[in-house]
Amino acid sequence: MAEAVARHVVIVGASLAGTRTAQSLRALGHTGPVTLIGAEDELPYDRPPLSKRLLAEDWSESLVDEIRLAGKAELDELDITLRLGCAAVGLDSTARLVHLADGSAVAYDVLVIATGAAARPSPWRPASGVFQLRTLDDSRAIAERLTLGEPLVVVGGGFIGTEIAAAARARGCAVTVVDPLAEPMARLVGPEIAGALVDLHRRNGVTTRFGTGVVGIEGEAGDLTVALDDGEKLAASTVIVGIGSVPETDWLADSGLRLDNGVVTDARLRAVGHENVFAVGDVARWPHAGRGTEVRAEHWTNAGDQARYVASAVVRGAAEPYAPTDYVWSDQYDWKVNAFGWRALEGRSVLVGDLEADGRVAMLHSDADGGLCGAVTVNWVRALNQVRRLSASGASVDEAAEAVRRLP
Ligand SMILES: Cc1cc2nc3c(=O)[nH]c(=O)nc-3n(C[C@H](O)[C@H](O)[C@H](O)COP(=O)(O)OP(=O)(O)OC[C@H]3O[C@@H](n4cnc5c(N)ncnc54)[C@H](O)[C@@H]3O)c2cc1C
């Protein structure tokens, strides 16, 4: 252990997963050098507020300060060497060197890859007026556009697209959300709850064009035309394209690491075949024991959990495979959507509560044997927490549904 805690740990990616890894290493007693490398010229910050508070409220630097994951003073005190504004451009895993954009190289004993994901690039690039949301700069630019109160088209009806739609309504913009899927949110929360969410958006004045694709965007900021595949043309001042994300692995192309929709790891989050290289957060694709398949999660809780797990593996050695919390949330207007686990294809679902009558609902999912494997709740965090506890004790979906029904 004395040797383990003295090794130089280099972390590439200075956001949630990278920062939490660095902080956890120190909390667990790692005494060796820790270097945190980040492409953005920003102290680490949290992303979920970028599509929520930072768009709905008036932009201010104090608001930005509130979403920092760590300040310079804290990182200095933890003796973490920061290399911000300096992307990693290559990895020599034999020589154990990370090559940086400024031409320098950093040697490591242990490497933690935490480069996350980027917004899937927009296929439509008119002169101006099309935005995507992944970074603080993106959020700042979109917030500026929303304050104009002019018509907005959001391409993509997933969580981020619909959160932006909600914020834009709060800013008084006319908003249309377009998605080629008939029920885009059903992938995330199941068809039963997706329908209620769509109604919520419509009640708040959002127009939806679901089951309709975009075939082109022309014009410039303030005067854009979005052409749909049914022949309709939508006028917009601003367009946000939110069509998913892609893992940031280009810099690893020649590294010899196994890349396949992320950095492929073993169950202990070590890059396959590389004992001293770990991957954490949105960039990691690992074998998920519960689902029986490899998973790349793009969730806040997972990034922090994996960071703490890997820090512990570096300091103490990993005993058990990584066991995810599988938790995600979204805020849509004043509704709180929370989910954990997954919906198994071969399982069944049990609905508890009534959104219209009670203003809250829980949908519980079972695996093929009736065991509880996931849940989605709306405005009912207490039910979700209850279900999570019961899941840990191996309850069946029916036992869990009964327990939720008894909640006050
Ligand atoms: C707008 C938005 C809203 C969200 N809302 C929610 C939510 O409500 N609930 C939820 O559960 N999750 C949400 N998420 C997802 C959550 O934020 C991510 O799961 C989390 O940020 C993942 O952290 P990460 O550190 O793995 O990756 P990232 O946050 O993507 O950070 C990766 C970092 O690595 C840097 N990097 C990339 N390439 C290089 C390189 N070559 N060299 C150096 N640095 C590099 C990037 O610049 C970035 O700073 C949201 C995400 C976004 C974008």
Short mmCIF file of C-alpha atoms and ligand atoms in Angstrom, two decimals:
data_model
loop_
_atom_site.label_atom_id
_atom_site.label_comp_id
_atom_site.label_asym_id
_atom_site.label_seq_id
_atom_site.Cartn_x
_atom_site.Cartn_y
_atom_site.Cartn_z
CA MET A 1 0.00 0.00 0.00
CA ALA A 2 2.84 2.44 0.80
CA GLU A 3 4.08 2.03 -2.78
CA ALA A 4 0.60 2.34 -4.23
CA VAL A 5 -0.14 5.66 -2.56
CA ALA A 6 3.12 7.21 -3.84
CA ARG A 7 2.51 6.60 -7.56
CA HIS A 8 1.96 9.47 -9.98
CA VAL A 9 -1.71 9.44 -11.03
CA VAL A 10 -2.48 11.40 -14.18
CA ILE A 11 -6.17 12.15 -14.80
CA VAL A 12 -7.21 13.32 -18.26
CA GLY A 13 -10.51 15.23 -18.23
CA ALA A 14 -11.09 17.88 -15.55
CA SER A 15 -14.83 17.68 -15.11
CA LEU A 16 -17.00 15.67 -12.74
CA ALA A 17 -15.38 12.24 -13.04
CA GLY A 18 -11.82 13.60 -13.21
CA THR A 19 -12.19 16.08 -10.37
CA ARG A 20 -13.93 13.59 -8.08
CA THR A 21 -11.17 11.06 -8.78
CA ALA A 22 -8.50 13.59 -7.76
CA GLN A 23 -10.37 14.66 -4.62
CA SER A 24 -11.08 11.05 -3.62
CA LEU A 25 -7.46 10.00 -4.09
CA ARG A 26 -6.43 12.58 -1.49
CA ALA A 27 -9.35 11.73 0.81
CA LEU A 28 -8.22 8.09 0.75
CA GLY A 29 -4.62 8.97 1.60
CA HIS A 30 -2.89 9.01 -1.75
CA THR A 31 0.38 10.90 -1.15
CA GLY A 32 1.99 10.70 -4.60
CA PRO A 33 1.65 13.35 -7.30
CA VAL A 34 -1.75 13.85 -8.91
CA THR A 35 -2.04 15.74 -12.21
CA LEU A 36 -5.43 16.83 -13.58
CA ILE A 37 -5.44 17.71 -17.27
CA GLY A 38 -8.39 19.47 -18.91
CA ALA A 39 -9.06 20.71 -22.44
CA GLU A 40 -11.31 23.54 -21.25
CA ASP A 41 -9.72 26.68 -19.86
CA GLU A 42 -12.13 26.60 -16.91
CA LEU A 43 -11.99 25.43 -13.34
CA PRO A 44 -14.09 22.23 -13.09
CA TYR A 45 -17.84 22.82 -13.16
CA ASP A 46 -21.03 20.81 -13.04
CA ARG A 47 -23.03 20.25 -16.23
CA PRO A 48 -26.65 19.52 -15.16
CA PRO A 49 -27.35 23.20 -14.30
CA LEU A 50 -26.25 24.22 -17.83
CA SER A 51 -29.64 23.20 -19.25
CA LYS A 52 -31.63 24.22 -16.18
CA ARG A 53 -30.81 27.14 -13.84
CA LEU A 54 -28.23 28.75 -16.10
CA LEU A 55 -30.77 29.11 -18.89
CA ALA A 56 -33.84 29.90 -16.82
CA GLU A 57 -32.25 32.48 -14.49
CA ASP A 58 -30.38 35.68 -15.26
CA TRP A 59 -26.78 34.85 -16.09
CA SER A 60 -24.26 36.06 -13.54
CA GLU A 61 -20.74 35.11 -12.52
CA SER A 62 -21.97 34.27 -9.01
CA LEU A 63 -24.35 31.73 -10.55
CA VAL A 64 -21.36 30.23 -12.35
CA ASP A 65 -19.37 30.14 -9.10
CA GLU A 66 -22.14 28.08 -7.55
CA ILE A 67 -21.67 25.29 -10.09
CA ARG A 68 -17.89 24.93 -9.65
CA LEU A 69 -16.89 21.43 -8.57
CA ALA A 70 -13.71 22.70 -6.93
CA GLY A 71 -11.97 26.03 -6.51
CA LYS A 72 -8.32 26.80 -7.24
CA ALA A 73 -7.56 27.14 -3.52
CA GLU A 74 -9.01 23.71 -2.73
CA LEU A 75 -7.09 22.03 -5.54
CA ASP A 76 -3.88 23.78 -4.45
CA GLU A 77 -4.43 22.66 -0.89
CA LEU A 78 -4.90 19.08 -2.11
CA ASP A 79 -1.61 19.48 -3.99
CA ILE A 80 -3.20 18.62 -7.34
CA THR A 81 -1.28 19.86 -10.35
CA LEU A 82 -3.73 21.48 -12.76
CA ARG A 83 -3.10 21.63 -16.50
CA LEU A 84 -6.17 23.44 -17.83
CA GLY A 85 -6.72 24.64 -21.38
CA CYS A 86 -4.43 21.88 -22.59
CA ALA A 87 -5.99 18.88 -24.36
CA ALA A 88 -4.40 15.46 -24.40
CA VAL A 89 -3.72 14.56 -28.02
CA GLY A 90 -2.18 11.11 -27.70
CA LEU A 91 -1.34 8.22 -25.40
CA ASP A 92 1.74 6.01 -25.51
CA SER A 93 0.65 3.24 -23.16
CA THR A 94 3.97 1.36 -23.52
CA ALA A 95 6.10 4.35 -22.48
CA ARG A 96 3.29 5.50 -20.11
CA LEU A 97 3.19 9.00 -21.56
CA VAL A 98 0.26 11.33 -22.23
CA HIS A 99 1.01 13.77 -25.06
CA LEU A 100 -0.52 17.23 -24.78
CA ALA A 101 -1.56 19.81 -27.38
CA ASP A 102 1.26 22.17 -26.33
CA GLY A 103 3.85 19.58 -27.37
CA SER A 104 4.73 18.45 -23.86
CA ALA A 105 4.27 14.96 -22.44
CA VAL A 106 3.35 13.83 -18.93
CA ALA A 107 4.59 10.51 -17.55
CA TYR A 108 2.28 8.46 -15.37
CA ASP A 109 2.29 5.40 -13.17
CA VAL A 110 -1.50 5.23 -13.23
CA LEU A 111 -3.70 6.88 -15.87
CA VAL A 112 -7.38 7.69 -15.33
CA ILE A 113 -9.26 8.57 -18.51
CA ALA A 114 -12.17 10.92 -17.75
CA THR A 115 -12.65 12.73 -21.06
CA GLY A 116 -16.42 12.31 -21.04
CA ALA A 117 -18.45 13.01 -24.13
CA ALA A 118 -19.14 15.79 -26.62
CA ALA A 119 -22.43 16.80 -28.20
CA ARG A 120 -23.05 14.75 -31.34
CA PRO A 121 -22.17 17.26 -34.06
CA SER A 122 -25.03 18.95 -35.86
CA PRO A 123 -25.29 17.82 -39.49
CA TRP A 124 -26.77 21.26 -40.26
CA ARG A 125 -24.41 24.23 -40.26
CA PRO A 126 -25.92 27.44 -41.57
CA ALA A 127 -23.88 30.65 -41.23
CA SER A 128 -24.99 31.24 -37.62
CA GLY A 129 -27.80 30.66 -35.16
CA VAL A 130 -27.42 26.89 -34.57
CA PHE A 131 -26.21 25.95 -31.08
CA GLN A 132 -25.42 22.79 -29.16
CA LEU A 133 -25.11 22.36 -25.41
CA ARG A 134 -22.28 20.61 -23.60
CA THR A 135 -20.04 23.28 -22.07
CA LEU A 136 -20.33 26.41 -19.96
CA ASP A 137 -19.53 28.50 -23.04
CA ASP A 138 -22.35 26.78 -24.93
CA SER A 139 -24.77 27.51 -22.08
CA ARG A 140 -23.69 31.15 -21.91
CA ALA A 141 -24.21 31.58 -25.66
CA ILE A 142 -27.64 29.92 -25.58
CA ALA A 143 -28.71 31.97 -22.52
CA GLU A 144 -27.89 35.14 -24.48
CA ARG A 145 -30.11 33.99 -27.34
CA LEU A 146 -32.99 33.05 -25.01
CA THR A 147 -33.03 36.48 -23.38
CA LEU A 148 -34.11 37.86 -26.78
CA GLY A 149 -37.43 36.04 -26.32
CA GLU A 150 -37.48 35.10 -30.03
CA PRO A 151 -38.75 31.86 -31.61
CA LEU A 152 -36.68 28.76 -30.90
CA VAL A 153 -36.63 25.35 -32.53
CA VAL A 154 -35.10 22.49 -30.54
CA VAL A 155 -34.05 19.48 -32.59
CA GLY A 156 -34.10 16.44 -30.31
CA GLY A 157 -36.72 15.61 -27.70
CA GLY A 158 -34.50 13.93 -25.09
CA PHE A 159 -33.93 15.20 -21.56
CA ILE A 160 -31.52 18.00 -22.52
CA GLY A 161 -33.62 19.23 -25.46
CA THR A 162 -36.79 19.33 -23.38
CA GLU A 163 -35.05 21.01 -20.44
CA ILE A 164 -33.89 23.73 -22.84
CA ALA A 165 -37.45 24.00 -24.16
CA ALA A 166 -38.75 24.52 -20.61
CA ALA A 167 -36.12 27.19 -19.88
CA ALA A 168 -36.91 28.94 -23.17
CA ARG A 169 -40.60 29.05 -22.29
CA ALA A 170 -39.67 30.67 -18.98
CA ARG A 171 -37.88 33.31 -21.10
CA GLY A 172 -40.99 33.90 -23.19
CA CYS A 173 -39.73 32.29 -26.41
CA ALA A 174 -42.11 30.48 -28.73
CA VAL A 175 -40.69 26.92 -28.76
CA THR A 176 -41.07 23.99 -31.14
CA VAL A 177 -39.42 20.65 -30.39
CA VAL A 178 -38.80 18.37 -33.38
CA ASP A 179 -37.85 14.70 -33.18
CA PRO A 180 -38.08 11.87 -35.71
CA LEU A 181 -39.34 9.51 -33.00
CA ALA A 182 -43.06 9.50 -32.25
CA GLU A 183 -42.34 9.34 -28.51
CA PRO A 184 -38.77 10.50 -27.90
CA MET A 185 -39.04 10.52 -24.12
CA ALA A 186 -40.38 6.96 -24.02
CA ARG A 187 -36.82 5.66 -24.34
CA LEU A 188 -35.98 7.42 -21.09
CA VAL A 189 -39.07 7.01 -18.95
CA GLY A 190 -41.34 4.51 -20.71
CA PRO A 191 -44.42 5.32 -22.82
CA GLU A 192 -46.78 5.78 -19.86
CA ILE A 193 -44.82 8.64 -18.29
CA ALA A 194 -43.52 10.02 -21.61
CA GLY A 195 -47.11 10.86 -22.61
CA ALA A 196 -47.63 12.87 -19.42
CA LEU A 197 -44.36 14.74 -19.97
CA VAL A 198 -45.33 15.68 -23.51
CA ASP A 199 -48.68 16.94 -22.20
CA LEU A 200 -46.80 18.99 -19.60
CA HIS A 201 -44.74 20.66 -22.33
CA ARG A 202 -47.82 21.32 -24.44
CA ARG A 203 -49.65 22.83 -21.46
CA ASN A 204 -46.67 25.14 -21.05
CA GLY A 205 -46.99 26.29 -24.64
CA VAL A 206 -44.39 24.11 -26.37
CA THR A 207 -45.30 22.91 -29.86
CA THR A 208 -44.12 19.41 -30.70
CA ARG A 209 -43.38 17.93 -34.11
CA PHE A 210 -42.70 14.32 -33.10
CA GLY A 211 -42.34 11.62 -35.71
CA THR A 212 -40.93 14.28 -38.06
CA GLY A 213 -37.30 14.61 -39.14
CA VAL A 214 -35.28 17.71 -40.05
CA VAL A 215 -33.95 17.71 -43.60
CA GLY A 216 -32.17 21.06 -43.58
CA ILE A 217 -31.56 24.35 -41.77
CA GLU A 218 -30.83 27.51 -43.73
CA GLY A 219 -30.36 31.20 -43.01
CA GLU A 220 -28.63 32.91 -40.14
CA ALA A 221 -29.23 33.83 -36.49
CA GLY A 222 -32.50 35.72 -36.25
CA ASP A 223 -33.74 34.43 -39.60
CA LEU A 224 -33.50 30.65 -39.84
CA THR A 225 -35.67 28.16 -41.69
CA VAL A 226 -35.89 24.59 -40.47
CA ALA A 227 -37.16 22.26 -43.21
CA LEU A 228 -39.01 19.14 -42.04
CA ASP A 229 -39.36 15.85 -43.91
CA ASP A 230 -43.15 16.34 -44.22
CA GLY A 231 -42.55 19.50 -46.26
CA GLU A 232 -43.29 21.98 -43.48
CA LYS A 233 -40.87 24.86 -42.88
CA LEU A 234 -40.41 26.34 -39.40
CA ALA A 235 -39.14 29.88 -38.92
CA ALA A 236 -36.77 30.36 -35.98
CA SER A 237 -34.43 32.93 -34.57
CA THR A 238 -32.31 30.24 -32.90
CA VAL A 239 -32.01 26.48 -33.30
CA ILE A 240 -30.61 24.14 -30.67
CA VAL A 241 -29.51 20.74 -31.89
CA GLY A 242 -29.57 18.17 -29.09
CA ILE A 243 -29.19 14.81 -30.78
CA GLY A 244 -27.14 12.91 -28.23
CA SER A 245 -23.46 12.75 -27.48
CA VAL A 246 -20.36 10.86 -28.51
CA PRO A 247 -17.53 9.69 -26.24
CA GLU A 248 -14.33 11.76 -26.39
CA THR A 249 -11.89 9.07 -27.53
CA ASP A 250 -10.31 10.52 -30.71
CA TRP A 251 -7.13 11.32 -28.79
CA LEU A 252 -6.78 7.60 -27.98
CA ALA A 253 -7.01 6.42 -31.60
CA ASP A 254 -3.40 5.14 -31.72
CA SER A 255 -3.12 4.14 -28.07
CA GLY A 256 -3.81 0.41 -28.44
CA LEU A 257 -6.71 0.74 -25.98
CA ARG A 258 -9.91 -1.05 -26.96
CA LEU A 259 -12.33 1.63 -28.17
CA ASP A 260 -15.91 0.82 -29.02
CA ASN A 261 -18.41 3.54 -28.19
CA GLY A 262 -16.10 4.58 -25.33
CA VAL A 263 -13.05 3.10 -23.63
CA VAL A 264 -13.89 -0.56 -23.05
CA THR A 265 -12.98 -1.69 -19.55
CA ASP A 266 -13.24 -4.79 -17.42
CA ALA A 267 -15.66 -5.01 -14.51
CA ARG A 268 -13.14 -3.12 -12.33
CA LEU A 269 -13.02 -0.21 -14.80
CA ARG A 270 -9.50 -1.03 -16.04
CA ALA A 271 -9.00 -0.52 -19.77
CA VAL A 272 -9.03 -4.05 -21.16
CA GLY A 273 -5.47 -5.42 -21.17
CA HIS A 274 -3.98 -2.37 -19.40
CA GLU A 275 -3.54 -2.84 -15.63
CA ASN A 276 -2.59 0.79 -14.95
CA VAL A 277 -5.19 2.54 -17.07
CA PHE A 278 -8.73 3.17 -15.83
CA ALA A 279 -11.72 4.88 -17.45
CA VAL A 280 -14.46 6.67 -15.51
CA GLY A 281 -17.63 8.63 -16.27
CA ASP A 282 -19.31 9.21 -19.61
CA VAL A 283 -16.32 7.88 -21.57
CA ALA A 284 -16.20 4.45 -19.86
CA ARG A 285 -17.94 1.38 -21.24
CA TRP A 286 -17.94 -1.47 -18.79
CA PRO A 287 -19.66 -4.85 -18.36
CA HIS A 288 -22.80 -4.18 -16.30
CA ALA A 289 -23.46 -7.31 -14.24
CA GLY A 290 -27.20 -6.59 -13.72
CA ARG A 291 -27.95 -5.93 -17.38
CA GLY A 292 -25.60 -8.62 -18.68
CA THR A 293 -24.19 -6.26 -21.31
CA GLU A 294 -21.58 -3.51 -21.71
CA VAL A 295 -22.92 -0.10 -20.76
CA ARG A 296 -21.74 3.50 -21.21
CA ALA A 297 -23.77 5.62 -18.83
CA GLU A 298 -24.13 9.37 -19.31
CA HIS A 299 -25.33 10.13 -15.81
CA TRP A 300 -24.02 12.43 -13.14
CA THR A 301 -24.27 9.89 -10.30
CA ASN A 302 -22.41 7.24 -12.24
CA ALA A 303 -19.50 9.60 -13.00
CA GLY A 304 -19.00 10.39 -9.29
CA ASP A 305 -19.45 6.79 -8.19
CA GLN A 306 -16.94 5.51 -10.72
CA ALA A 307 -14.46 8.21 -9.69
CA ARG A 308 -14.64 7.14 -6.05
CA TYR A 309 -14.42 3.47 -7.00
CA VAL A 310 -11.30 3.98 -9.11
CA ALA A 311 -9.62 6.18 -6.50
CA SER A 312 -10.16 3.39 -4.01
CA ALA A 313 -8.85 0.82 -6.49
CA VAL A 314 -5.68 2.89 -6.97
CA VAL A 315 -5.08 3.34 -3.23
CA ARG A 316 -6.31 0.03 -1.81
CA GLY A 317 -6.70 -2.26 -4.82
CA ALA A 318 -10.14 -3.18 -6.18
CA ALA A 319 -11.84 -6.07 -4.44
CA GLU A 320 -15.38 -6.20 -5.86
CA PRO A 321 -16.39 -5.29 -9.43
CA TYR A 322 -17.89 -1.81 -9.82
CA ALA A 323 -21.58 -1.87 -8.84
CA PRO A 324 -23.45 1.12 -10.31
CA THR A 325 -26.22 3.07 -8.60
CA ASP A 326 -27.94 3.49 -11.98
CA TYR A 327 -29.61 6.74 -10.98
CA VAL A 328 -30.59 9.70 -13.14
CA TRP A 329 -32.87 12.71 -12.83
CA SER A 330 -34.31 15.48 -14.95
CA ASP A 331 -36.15 18.70 -14.08
CA GLN A 332 -38.97 19.67 -16.44
CA TYR A 333 -40.69 22.90 -15.31
CA ASP A 334 -41.59 22.16 -11.68
CA TRP A 335 -41.71 18.39 -12.24
CA LYS A 336 -38.94 16.19 -10.84
CA VAL A 337 -38.32 13.05 -12.86
CA ASN A 338 -36.13 10.43 -11.15
CA ALA A 339 -35.11 7.01 -12.36
CA PHE A 340 -32.93 4.17 -11.24
CA GLY A 341 -32.07 0.77 -12.63
CA TRP A 342 -33.49 -0.28 -15.95
CA ARG A 343 -36.56 -1.60 -17.73
CA ALA A 344 -35.93 -5.22 -18.75
CA LEU A 345 -37.37 -6.25 -22.11
CA GLU A 346 -38.60 -9.56 -20.72
CA GLY A 347 -39.98 -8.07 -17.46
CA ARG A 348 -43.21 -6.31 -16.55
CA SER A 349 -44.05 -2.89 -15.09
CA VAL A 350 -46.34 -1.85 -12.26
CA LEU A 351 -47.81 1.66 -12.02
CA VAL A 352 -48.47 3.15 -8.57
CA GLY A 353 -50.24 6.48 -8.15
CA ASP A 354 -51.95 8.78 -10.61
CA LEU A 355 -50.25 11.85 -12.01
CA GLU A 356 -53.49 13.67 -12.73
CA ALA A 357 -55.21 12.88 -9.45
CA ASP A 358 -52.24 12.91 -7.04
CA GLY A 359 -49.64 14.89 -8.97
CA ARG A 360 -47.17 12.03 -8.53
CA VAL A 361 -46.55 8.58 -9.94
CA ALA A 362 -44.12 5.66 -9.73
CA MET A 363 -43.52 3.04 -12.41
CA LEU A 364 -41.69 -0.03 -11.11
CA HIS A 365 -39.95 -2.53 -13.40
CA SER A 366 -39.23 -6.22 -12.92
CA ASP A 367 -36.79 -8.63 -14.52
CA ALA A 368 -37.98 -11.89 -16.09
CA ASP A 369 -38.32 -13.51 -12.64
CA GLY A 370 -40.37 -10.72 -11.08
CA GLY A 371 -37.41 -9.24 -9.20
CA LEU A 372 -37.34 -5.46 -8.91
CA CYS A 373 -34.80 -4.02 -11.38
CA GLY A 374 -35.76 -0.37 -11.87
CA ALA A 375 -38.22 2.46 -11.39
CA VAL A 376 -39.18 5.88 -12.71
CA THR A 377 -40.96 8.38 -10.51
CA VAL A 378 -42.44 11.81 -11.19
CA ASN A 379 -42.64 14.23 -8.24
CA TRP A 380 -42.14 11.32 -5.82
CA VAL A 381 -38.50 11.11 -4.71
CA ARG A 382 -39.57 9.34 -1.54
CA ALA A 383 -40.97 6.46 -3.57
CA LEU A 384 -37.80 6.24 -5.58
CA ASN A 385 -35.65 6.12 -2.45
CA GLN A 386 -37.90 3.44 -0.98
CA VAL A 387 -37.64 1.37 -4.15
CA ARG A 388 -33.86 1.74 -4.21
CA ARG A 389 -33.62 0.44 -0.65
CA LEU A 390 -35.90 -2.50 -1.45
CA SER A 391 -33.93 -3.27 -4.58
CA ALA A 392 -30.76 -3.59 -2.52
CA SER A 393 -32.51 -6.17 -0.32
CA GLY A 394 -33.66 -8.26 -3.30
CA ALA A 395 -37.40 -7.47 -3.15
CA SER A 396 -39.82 -8.49 -5.88
CA VAL A 397 -41.55 -5.81 -7.98
CA ASP A 398 -44.89 -6.65 -6.30
CA GLU A 399 -43.46 -6.29 -2.77
CA ALA A 400 -41.94 -2.97 -3.76
CA ALA A 401 -45.19 -1.75 -5.34
CA GLU A 402 -47.08 -2.64 -2.16
CA ALA A 403 -44.53 -0.75 -0.04
CA VAL A 404 -44.85 2.32 -2.29
CA ARG A 405 -48.65 2.18 -2.11
CA ARG A 406 -48.39 2.37 1.69
CA LEU A 407 -46.28 5.55 1.58
CA PRO A 408 -48.11 8.60 2.95
C1 LIG B 1 -26.49 20.14 -20.37
C2 LIG B 1 -26.36 18.87 -19.59
C3 LIG B 1 -27.30 18.55 -18.62
C4 LIG B 1 -27.20 17.37 -17.89
N1 LIG B 1 -28.15 17.06 -16.96
C5 LIG B 1 -28.06 15.90 -16.27
C6 LIG B 1 -29.04 15.56 -15.29
O1 LIG B 1 -30.00 16.31 -15.06
N2 LIG B 1 -28.91 14.39 -14.62
C7 LIG B 1 -27.87 13.53 -14.87
O2 LIG B 1 -27.79 12.45 -14.24
N3 LIG B 1 -26.92 13.84 -15.79
C8 LIG B 1 -26.99 14.99 -16.48
N4 LIG B 1 -26.03 15.30 -17.41
C9 LIG B 1 -24.92 14.35 -17.64
C10 LIG B 1 -23.77 14.61 -16.68
O3 LIG B 1 -23.47 15.96 -16.65
C11 LIG B 1 -22.56 13.80 -17.16
O4 LIG B 1 -22.88 12.43 -16.95
C12 LIG B 1 -21.28 14.16 -16.46
O5 LIG B 1 -20.90 15.48 -16.76
C13 LIG B 1 -20.16 13.21 -16.87
O6 LIG B 1 -18.97 13.65 -16.31
P1 LIG B 1 -17.57 13.25 -16.97
O7 LIG B 1 -16.55 13.92 -16.13
O8 LIG B 1 -17.49 11.79 -17.20
O9 LIG B 1 -17.59 13.89 -18.44
P2 LIG B 1 -17.73 15.38 -18.93
O10 LIG B 1 -18.58 16.15 -18.00
O11 LIG B 1 -18.10 15.31 -20.37
O12 LIG B 1 -16.26 15.98 -18.81
C14 LIG B 1 -15.19 15.54 -19.59
C15 LIG B 1 -14.12 16.61 -19.55
O13 LIG B 1 -12.99 16.13 -20.26
C16 LIG B 1 -12.49 17.17 -21.09
N5 LIG B 1 -11.79 16.57 -22.23
C17 LIG B 1 -12.33 15.97 -23.32
N6 LIG B 1 -11.34 15.55 -24.15
C18 LIG B 1 -10.18 15.90 -23.56
C19 LIG B 1 -8.82 15.74 -23.92
N7 LIG B 1 -8.46 15.11 -25.06
N8 LIG B 1 -7.88 16.21 -23.07
C20 LIG B 1 -8.23 16.83 -21.91
N9 LIG B 1 -9.50 17.01 -21.52
C21 LIG B 1 -10.46 16.55 -22.34
C22 LIG B 1 -13.74 17.91 -21.52
O14 LIG B 1 -13.39 19.22 -21.95
C23 LIG B 1 -14.55 17.90 -20.24
O15 LIG B 1 -14.25 19.01 -19.43
C24 LIG B 1 -26.11 16.47 -18.16
C25 LIG B 1 -25.17 16.80 -19.15
C26 LIG B 1 -25.29 17.97 -19.86
C27 LIG B 1 -24.27 18.29 -20.93
#
